[in-house]
Each structure stands twice: as C-alpha cells, then as structure tokens.
Short mmCIF file of C-alpha atoms in Angstrom, two decimals:
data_model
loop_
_atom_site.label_atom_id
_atom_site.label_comp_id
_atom_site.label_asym_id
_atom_site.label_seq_id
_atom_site.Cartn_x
_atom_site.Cartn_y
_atom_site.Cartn_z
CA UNK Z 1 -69.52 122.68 -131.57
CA UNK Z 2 -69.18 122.33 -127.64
CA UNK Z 3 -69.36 118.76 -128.10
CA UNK Z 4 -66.17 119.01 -130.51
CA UNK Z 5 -64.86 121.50 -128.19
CA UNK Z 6 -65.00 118.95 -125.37
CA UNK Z 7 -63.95 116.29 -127.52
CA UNK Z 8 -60.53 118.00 -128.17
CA UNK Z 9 -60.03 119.29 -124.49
CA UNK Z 10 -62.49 117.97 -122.09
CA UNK Z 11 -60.76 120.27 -119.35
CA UNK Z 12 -62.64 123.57 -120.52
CA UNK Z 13 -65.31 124.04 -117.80
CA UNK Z 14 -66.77 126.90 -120.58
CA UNK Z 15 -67.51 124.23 -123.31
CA UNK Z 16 -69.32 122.44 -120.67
CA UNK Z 17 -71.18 125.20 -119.34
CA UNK Z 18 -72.65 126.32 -122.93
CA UNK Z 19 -73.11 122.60 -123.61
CA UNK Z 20 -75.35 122.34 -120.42
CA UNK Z 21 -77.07 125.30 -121.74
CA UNK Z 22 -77.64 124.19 -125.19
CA UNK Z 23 -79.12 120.80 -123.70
CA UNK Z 24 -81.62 123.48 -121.41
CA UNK Z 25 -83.18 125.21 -124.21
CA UNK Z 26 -83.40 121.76 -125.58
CA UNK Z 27 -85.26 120.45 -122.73
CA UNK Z 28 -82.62 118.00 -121.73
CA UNK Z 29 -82.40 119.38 -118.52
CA UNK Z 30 -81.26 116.07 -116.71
CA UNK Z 31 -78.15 116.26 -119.49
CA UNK Z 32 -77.99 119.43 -118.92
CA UNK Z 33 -77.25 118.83 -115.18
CA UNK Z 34 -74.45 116.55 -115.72
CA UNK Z 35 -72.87 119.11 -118.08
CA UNK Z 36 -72.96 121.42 -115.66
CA UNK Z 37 -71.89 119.27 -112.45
CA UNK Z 38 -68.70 118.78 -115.02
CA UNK Z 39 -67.98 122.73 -115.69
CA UNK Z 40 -68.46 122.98 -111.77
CA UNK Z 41 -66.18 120.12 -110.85
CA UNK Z 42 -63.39 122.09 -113.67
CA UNK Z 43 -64.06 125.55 -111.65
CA UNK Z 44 -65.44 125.61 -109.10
CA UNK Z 45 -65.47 129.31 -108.54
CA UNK Z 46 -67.54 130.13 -112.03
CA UNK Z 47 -70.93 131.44 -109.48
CA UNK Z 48 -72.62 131.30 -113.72
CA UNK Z 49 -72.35 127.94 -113.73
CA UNK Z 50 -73.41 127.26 -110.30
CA UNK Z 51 -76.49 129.59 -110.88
CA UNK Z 52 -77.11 127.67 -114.51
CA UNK Z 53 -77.51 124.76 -112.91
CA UNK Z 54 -79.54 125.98 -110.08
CA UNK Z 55 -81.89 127.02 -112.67
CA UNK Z 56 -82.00 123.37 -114.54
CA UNK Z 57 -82.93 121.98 -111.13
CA UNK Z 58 -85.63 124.17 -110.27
CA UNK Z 59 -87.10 123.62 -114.02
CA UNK Z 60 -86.88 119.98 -112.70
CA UNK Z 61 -88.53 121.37 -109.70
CA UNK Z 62 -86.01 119.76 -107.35
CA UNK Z 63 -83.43 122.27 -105.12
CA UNK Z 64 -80.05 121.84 -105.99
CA UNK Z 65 -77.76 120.16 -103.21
CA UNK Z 66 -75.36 122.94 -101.80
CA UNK Z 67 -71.79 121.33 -101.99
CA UNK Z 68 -70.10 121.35 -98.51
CA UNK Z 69 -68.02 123.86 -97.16
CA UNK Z 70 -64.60 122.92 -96.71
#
C-alpha cells in the first residue's frame, strides 16, 4: 500500500517513512535506508524519521552521517 501510495504522489515523506519501516521488519534494512533518506529529503524536520533511520543504520552497525548544519 505505501508503494501505491508513493506511486500516486511520491511527495508524501509519510508513505516513505512507513515504507522504510515495512522494509526494516523485513530485514531490508539497506532499502530501508534509502526510503528513509527520501522521507528525510521531503521533511526534513520529521526528528521520527531521522531517528528511524538512525536505528536501520545501527542494525547495519554503521553510525548514521549527521547532515550539515546550515
């Protein structure tokens, strides 16, 4: 459903997020990643997101990379 979600407006950072966290519990954490780099890069203020994806990297077992302060 968050794949047809996405398909019919790829600009809601939400259907990306619970995509990303779909592809977690599947164990597709490095799709799960991109998912959530995409809901970031749509809102970048959504601190969820930023701490779902936290989460995916340290399952990795990598640190995320803080983005830069501008």
């Amino acid at each position: 459903d968050c794949s047809k979600a996405i398909e019919l407006d790829s600009g809601l950072a939400i259907a990306w997020r619970n995509r990303g966290l779909a592809y977690l519990f599947k164990g597709e954490d490095d799709q799960a990643i991109k998912d959530y780099s995409k809901a970031i890069e749509l809102d970048l203020d959504d601190a969820d997101v930023w701490n779902d994806r936290g989460d995916a990297y340290t399952k990795l077992g990598n640190e995320a990379k803080p983005r830069p302060i501008i």
